[in-house]
Tab-separated table of C-alpha atoms in Angstrom:
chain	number	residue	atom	x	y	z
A	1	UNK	CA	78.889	-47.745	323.914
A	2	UNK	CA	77.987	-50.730	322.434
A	3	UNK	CA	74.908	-52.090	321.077
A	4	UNK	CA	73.196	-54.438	324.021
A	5	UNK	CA	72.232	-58.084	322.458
A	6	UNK	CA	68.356	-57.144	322.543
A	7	UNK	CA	68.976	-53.527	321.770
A	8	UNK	CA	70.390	-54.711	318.530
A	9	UNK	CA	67.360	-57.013	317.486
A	10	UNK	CA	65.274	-54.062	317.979
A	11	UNK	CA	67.883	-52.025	316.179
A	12	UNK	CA	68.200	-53.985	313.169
A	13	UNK	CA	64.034	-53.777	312.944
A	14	UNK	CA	64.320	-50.102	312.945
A	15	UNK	CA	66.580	-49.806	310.576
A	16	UNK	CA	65.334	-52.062	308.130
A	17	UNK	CA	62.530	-48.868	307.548
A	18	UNK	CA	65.139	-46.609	307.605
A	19	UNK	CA	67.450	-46.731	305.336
A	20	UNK	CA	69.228	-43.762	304.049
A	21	UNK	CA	68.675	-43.708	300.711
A	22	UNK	CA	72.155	-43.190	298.470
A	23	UNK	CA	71.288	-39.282	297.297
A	24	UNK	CA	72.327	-39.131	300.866
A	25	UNK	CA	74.949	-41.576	301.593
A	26	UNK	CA	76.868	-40.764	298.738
A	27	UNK	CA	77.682	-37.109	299.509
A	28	UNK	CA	78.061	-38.016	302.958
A	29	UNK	CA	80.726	-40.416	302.112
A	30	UNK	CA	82.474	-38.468	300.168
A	31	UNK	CA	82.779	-35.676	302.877
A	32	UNK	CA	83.955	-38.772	305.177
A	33	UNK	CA	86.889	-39.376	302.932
A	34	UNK	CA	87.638	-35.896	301.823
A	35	UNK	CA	88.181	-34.614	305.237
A	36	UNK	CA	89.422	-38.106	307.361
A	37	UNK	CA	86.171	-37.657	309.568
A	38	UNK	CA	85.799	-41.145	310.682
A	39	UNK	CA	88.855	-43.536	311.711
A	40	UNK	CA	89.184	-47.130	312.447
A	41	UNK	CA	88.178	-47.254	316.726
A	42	UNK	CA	86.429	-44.154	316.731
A	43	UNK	CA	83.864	-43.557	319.577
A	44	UNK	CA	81.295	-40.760	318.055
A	45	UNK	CA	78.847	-38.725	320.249
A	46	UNK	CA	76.358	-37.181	317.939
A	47	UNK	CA	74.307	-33.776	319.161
A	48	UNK	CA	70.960	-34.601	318.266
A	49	UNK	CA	68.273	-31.406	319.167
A	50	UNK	CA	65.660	-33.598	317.546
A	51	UNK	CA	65.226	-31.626	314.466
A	52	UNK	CA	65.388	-33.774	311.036
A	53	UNK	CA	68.940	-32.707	310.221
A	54	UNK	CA	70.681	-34.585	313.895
A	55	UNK	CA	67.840	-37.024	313.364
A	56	UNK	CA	69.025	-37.973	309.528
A	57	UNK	CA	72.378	-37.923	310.368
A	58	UNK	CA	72.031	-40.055	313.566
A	59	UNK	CA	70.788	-42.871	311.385
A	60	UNK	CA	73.427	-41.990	308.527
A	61	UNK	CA	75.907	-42.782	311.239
A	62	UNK	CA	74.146	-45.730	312.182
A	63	UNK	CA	74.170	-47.291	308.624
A	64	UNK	CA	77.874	-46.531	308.096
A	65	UNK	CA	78.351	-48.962	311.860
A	66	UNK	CA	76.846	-51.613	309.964
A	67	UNK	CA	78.121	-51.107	306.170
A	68	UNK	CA	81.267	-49.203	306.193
A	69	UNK	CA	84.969	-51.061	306.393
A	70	UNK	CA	86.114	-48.599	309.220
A	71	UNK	CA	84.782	-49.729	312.956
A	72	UNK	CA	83.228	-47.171	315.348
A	73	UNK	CA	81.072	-46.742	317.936
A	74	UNK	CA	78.852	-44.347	318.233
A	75	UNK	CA	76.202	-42.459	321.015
A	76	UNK	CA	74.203	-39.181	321.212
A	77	UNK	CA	74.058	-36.348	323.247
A	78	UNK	CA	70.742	-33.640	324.069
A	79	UNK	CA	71.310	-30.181	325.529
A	80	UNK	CA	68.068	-28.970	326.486
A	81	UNK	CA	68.247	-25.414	326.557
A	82	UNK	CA	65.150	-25.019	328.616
A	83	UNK	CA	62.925	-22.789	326.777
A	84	UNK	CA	59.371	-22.791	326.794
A	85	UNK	CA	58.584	-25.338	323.647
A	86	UNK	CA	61.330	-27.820	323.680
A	87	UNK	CA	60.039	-30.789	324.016
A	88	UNK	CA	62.807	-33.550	323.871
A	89	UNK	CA	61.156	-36.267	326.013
A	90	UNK	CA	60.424	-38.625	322.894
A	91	UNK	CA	64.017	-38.904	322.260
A	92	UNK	CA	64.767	-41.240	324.855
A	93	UNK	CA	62.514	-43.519	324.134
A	94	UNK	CA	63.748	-43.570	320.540
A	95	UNK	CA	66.809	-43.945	320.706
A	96	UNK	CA	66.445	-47.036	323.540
A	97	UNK	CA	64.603	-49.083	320.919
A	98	UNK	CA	67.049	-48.211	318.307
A	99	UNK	CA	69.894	-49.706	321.085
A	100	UNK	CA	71.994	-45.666	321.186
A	101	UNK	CA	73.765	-45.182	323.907
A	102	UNK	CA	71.527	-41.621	325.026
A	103	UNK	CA	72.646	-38.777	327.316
A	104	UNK	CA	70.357	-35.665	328.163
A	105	UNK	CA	71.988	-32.516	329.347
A	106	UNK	CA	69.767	-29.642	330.798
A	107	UNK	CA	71.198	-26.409	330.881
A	108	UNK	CA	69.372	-22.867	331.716
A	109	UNK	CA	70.643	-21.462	328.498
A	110	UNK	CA	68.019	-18.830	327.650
A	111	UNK	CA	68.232	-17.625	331.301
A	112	UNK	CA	71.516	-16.705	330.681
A	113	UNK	CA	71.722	-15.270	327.596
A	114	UNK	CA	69.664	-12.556	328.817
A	115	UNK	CA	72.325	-11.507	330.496
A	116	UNK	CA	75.334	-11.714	327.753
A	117	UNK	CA	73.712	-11.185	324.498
A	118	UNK	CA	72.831	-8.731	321.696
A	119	UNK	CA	69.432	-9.259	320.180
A	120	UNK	CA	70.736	-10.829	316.837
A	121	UNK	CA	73.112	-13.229	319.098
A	122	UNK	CA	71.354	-15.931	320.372
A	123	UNK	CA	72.263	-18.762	318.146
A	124	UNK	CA	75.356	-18.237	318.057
A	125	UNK	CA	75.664	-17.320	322.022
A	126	UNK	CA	73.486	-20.534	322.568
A	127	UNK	CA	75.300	-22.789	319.828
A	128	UNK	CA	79.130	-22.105	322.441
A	129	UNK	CA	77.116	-22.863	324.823
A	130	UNK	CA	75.645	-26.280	323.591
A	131	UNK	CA	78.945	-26.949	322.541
A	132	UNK	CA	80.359	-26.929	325.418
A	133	UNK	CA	77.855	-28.913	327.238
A	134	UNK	CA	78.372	-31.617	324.534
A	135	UNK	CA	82.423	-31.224	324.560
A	136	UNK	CA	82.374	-32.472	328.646
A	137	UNK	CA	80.087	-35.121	328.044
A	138	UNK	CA	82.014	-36.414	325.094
A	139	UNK	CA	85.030	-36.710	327.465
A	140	UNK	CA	83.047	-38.157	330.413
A	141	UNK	CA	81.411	-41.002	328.038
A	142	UNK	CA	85.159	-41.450	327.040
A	143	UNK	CA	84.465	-40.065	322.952
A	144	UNK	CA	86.869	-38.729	320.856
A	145	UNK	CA	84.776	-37.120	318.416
A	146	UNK	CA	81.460	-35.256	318.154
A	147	UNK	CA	79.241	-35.243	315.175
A	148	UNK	CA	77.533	-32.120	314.496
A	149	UNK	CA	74.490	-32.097	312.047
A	150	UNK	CA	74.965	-29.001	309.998
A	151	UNK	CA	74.374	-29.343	306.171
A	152	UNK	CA	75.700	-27.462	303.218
A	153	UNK	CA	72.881	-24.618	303.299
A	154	UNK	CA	74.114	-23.793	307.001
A	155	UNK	CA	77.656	-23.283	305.753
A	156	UNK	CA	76.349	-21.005	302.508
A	157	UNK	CA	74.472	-19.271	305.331
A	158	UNK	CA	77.513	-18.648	307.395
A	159	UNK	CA	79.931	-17.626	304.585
A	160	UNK	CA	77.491	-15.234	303.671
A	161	UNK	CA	77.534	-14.071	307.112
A	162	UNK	CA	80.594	-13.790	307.621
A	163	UNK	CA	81.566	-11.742	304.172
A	164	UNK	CA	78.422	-9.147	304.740
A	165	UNK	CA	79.096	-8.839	308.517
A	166	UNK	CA	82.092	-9.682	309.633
A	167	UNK	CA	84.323	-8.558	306.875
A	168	UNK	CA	85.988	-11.903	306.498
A	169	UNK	CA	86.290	-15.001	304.210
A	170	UNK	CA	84.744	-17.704	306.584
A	171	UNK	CA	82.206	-20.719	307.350
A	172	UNK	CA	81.984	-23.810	309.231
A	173	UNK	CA	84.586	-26.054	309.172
A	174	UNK	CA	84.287	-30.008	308.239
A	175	UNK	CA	86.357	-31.380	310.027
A	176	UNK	CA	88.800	-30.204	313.075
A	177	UNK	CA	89.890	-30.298	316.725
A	178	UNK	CA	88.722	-27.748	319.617
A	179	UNK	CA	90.933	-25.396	321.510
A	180	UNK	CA	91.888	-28.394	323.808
A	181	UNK	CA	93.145	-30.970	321.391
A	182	UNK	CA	91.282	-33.565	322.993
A	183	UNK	CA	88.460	-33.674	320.824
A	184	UNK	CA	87.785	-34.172	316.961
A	185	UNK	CA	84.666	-32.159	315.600
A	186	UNK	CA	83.239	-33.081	312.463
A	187	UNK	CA	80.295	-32.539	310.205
A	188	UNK	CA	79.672	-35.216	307.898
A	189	UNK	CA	76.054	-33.482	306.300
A	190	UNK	CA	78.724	-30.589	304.433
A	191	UNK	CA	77.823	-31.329	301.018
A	192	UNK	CA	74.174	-32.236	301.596
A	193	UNK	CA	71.456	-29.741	300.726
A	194	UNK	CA	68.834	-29.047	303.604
A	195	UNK	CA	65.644	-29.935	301.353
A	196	UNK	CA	67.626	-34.015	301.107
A	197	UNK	CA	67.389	-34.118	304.858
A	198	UNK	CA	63.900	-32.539	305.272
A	199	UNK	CA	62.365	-35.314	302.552
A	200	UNK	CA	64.421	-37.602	304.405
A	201	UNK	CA	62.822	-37.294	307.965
A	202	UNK	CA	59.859	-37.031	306.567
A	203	UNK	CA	59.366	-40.497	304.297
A	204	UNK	CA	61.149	-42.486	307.248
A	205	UNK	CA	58.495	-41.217	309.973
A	206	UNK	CA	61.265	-40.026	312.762
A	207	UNK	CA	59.876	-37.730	315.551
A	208	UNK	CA	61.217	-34.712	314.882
A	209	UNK	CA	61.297	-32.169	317.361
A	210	UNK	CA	59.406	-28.922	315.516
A	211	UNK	CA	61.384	-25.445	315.693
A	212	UNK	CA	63.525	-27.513	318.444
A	213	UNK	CA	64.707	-24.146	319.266
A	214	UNK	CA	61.658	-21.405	319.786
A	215	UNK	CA	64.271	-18.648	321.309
A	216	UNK	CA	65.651	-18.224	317.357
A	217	UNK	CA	61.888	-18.298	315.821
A	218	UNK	CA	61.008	-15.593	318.135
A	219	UNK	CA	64.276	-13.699	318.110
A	220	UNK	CA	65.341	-11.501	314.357
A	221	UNK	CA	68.384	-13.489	313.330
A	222	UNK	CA	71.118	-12.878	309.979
A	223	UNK	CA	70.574	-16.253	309.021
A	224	UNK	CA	67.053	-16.339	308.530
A	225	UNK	CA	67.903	-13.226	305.772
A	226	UNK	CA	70.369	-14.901	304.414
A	227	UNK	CA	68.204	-18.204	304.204
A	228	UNK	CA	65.471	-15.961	302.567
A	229	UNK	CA	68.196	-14.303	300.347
A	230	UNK	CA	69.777	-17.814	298.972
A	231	UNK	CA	66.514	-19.013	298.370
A	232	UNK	CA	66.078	-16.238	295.937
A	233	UNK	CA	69.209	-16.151	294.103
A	234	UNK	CA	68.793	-20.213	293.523
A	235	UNK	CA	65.956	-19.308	291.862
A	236	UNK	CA	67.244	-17.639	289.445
A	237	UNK	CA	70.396	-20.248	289.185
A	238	UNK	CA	69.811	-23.552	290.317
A	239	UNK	CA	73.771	-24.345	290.373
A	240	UNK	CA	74.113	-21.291	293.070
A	241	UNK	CA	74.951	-24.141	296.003
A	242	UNK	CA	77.298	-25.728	293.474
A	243	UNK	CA	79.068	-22.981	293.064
A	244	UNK	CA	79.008	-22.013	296.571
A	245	UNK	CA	80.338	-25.081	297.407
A	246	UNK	CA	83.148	-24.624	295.333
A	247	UNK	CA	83.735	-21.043	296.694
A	248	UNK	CA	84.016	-22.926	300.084
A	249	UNK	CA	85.770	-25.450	299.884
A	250	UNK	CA	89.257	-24.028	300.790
A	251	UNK	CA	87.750	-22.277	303.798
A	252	UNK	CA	85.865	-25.947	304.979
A	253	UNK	CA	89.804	-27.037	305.294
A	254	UNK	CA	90.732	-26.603	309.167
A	255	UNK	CA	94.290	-25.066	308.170
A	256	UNK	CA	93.815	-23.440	305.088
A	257	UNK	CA	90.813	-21.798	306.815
A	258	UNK	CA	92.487	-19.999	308.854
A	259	UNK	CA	95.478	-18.896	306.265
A	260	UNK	CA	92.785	-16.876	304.387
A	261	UNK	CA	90.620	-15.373	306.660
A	262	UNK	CA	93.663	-13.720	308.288
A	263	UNK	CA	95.285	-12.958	305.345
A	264	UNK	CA	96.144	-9.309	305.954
A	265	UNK	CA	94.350	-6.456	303.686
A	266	UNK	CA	96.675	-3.968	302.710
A	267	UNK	CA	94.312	-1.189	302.678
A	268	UNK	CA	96.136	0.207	299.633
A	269	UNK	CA	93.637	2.205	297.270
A	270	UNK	CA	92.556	0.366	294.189
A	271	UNK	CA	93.372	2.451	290.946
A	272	UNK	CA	91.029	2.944	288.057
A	273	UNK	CA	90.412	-0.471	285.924
């Protein structure tokens, strides 16, 4: 997947205007070396939906190629979920003149979700689904790892999620292998606040794909309160994500993850404090 010899003259114009700037990279390295995401030979697929948080990241990634000691390679990977909306067709032209290696993947998604979902489960119903679509084409472009683009105010979301809902001390993980073995997942973005990648996207000009999935604007989701709800509390203390991030941490951890949220409850009544 590497860079052609007049791919990379375009490249290297691109991404002369695009430089991350180091509120980003900083963070983002950190979570690199915190959690062993990126190792020497590495060849990274990316899942880019075209919204400014794949879209920041992809050209995160691309900086690190060209700056950081550790050698990898890296390409990116669209699931189009095929609802009305969606329109990813700019993306391959992008990412030719920026010299990425580009895959599209077009899967009914929404058609069948119809038949297998809840009304508050789309996302995550569509997320397994994307998932997997992106997990075979990792292993047919011969990757060992796929990037995922979600930032530190998806993982707040999800522990919060998970504690009202599901009972259970749990978010996203940073870093850590699917059910096969074959593959490495990781999410360099973990300590990065959304509003970064939004100004981000937005000073550098990248065509970003607008509610790149209409099924979850049109559909009442538990993230979308529990944006609405952090937004509040933050507020009211503007070191809530700092905190939350420390709250987190040990669940971000692939094994200590899943030590605590199967640590057993005894169910024992609590006596008078």
């Amino acid at each position: 997947m590497s860079l052609a010899s007049g791919g990379a003259a375009r490249y290297l114009s691109a991404m002369s205007q695009t430089r991350p700037p180091k509120s980003l990279l900083r963070p983002v390295g950190r979570a690199i070396a915190d959690y062993d995401m990126i190792r020497d030979g590495d060849r990274i697929l990316l899942g880019l939906s075209g919204g400014k948080d794949s879209l920041s990241l992809l050209h995160i990634l691309l900086h690190l190629q060209r700056h950081a000691p550790v050698r990898f390679e890296l390409g990116a990977v669209t699931v189009d979920p095929e609802v009305e909306g969606f329109e990813p067709a700019r993306l391959k032209p992008y990412l030719a003149e920026l010299g990425v290696p580009y895959h599209f993947r077009a899967e009914p998604i929404m058609e069948r979700a119809l038949g297998h979902m809840t009304k508050d489960s789309y996302c995550s119903w569509c997320a397994r689904m994307k998932r997997g679509t992106m997990y075979t084409t990792a292993r047919e472009a011969g990757c060992n790892v796929l990037a995922l683009g979600q930032h530190l105010d998806d993982l707040a979301e999800s522990f919060l999620m998970s504690a009202f809902h599901g009972g259970r001390l749990q978010t996203m993980k940073a870093h850590y292998r699917n059910d096969d073995g074959d593959l490495r997942i990781i999410r360099p973005l973990v300590y990065v606040r959304e509003r970064q990648l939004a100004d981000f996207a937005a000073s550098a000009g990248f065509p970003v794909i607008r509610d790149n999935c209409p099924a979850c604007f049109r559909m009442p989701t538990q993230r979308a309160h529990m944006k609405a709800l952090l937004a509040g509390e933050e507020a009211h203390n503007n070191q809530l994500f700092k905190t939350l991030l420390s709250a987190m941490r040990p669940l971000m951890d692939d094994d200590s993850h899943k030590n605590i949220y199967n640590f057993p409850f005894s169910g024992r009544k609590m006596g008078k404090c």
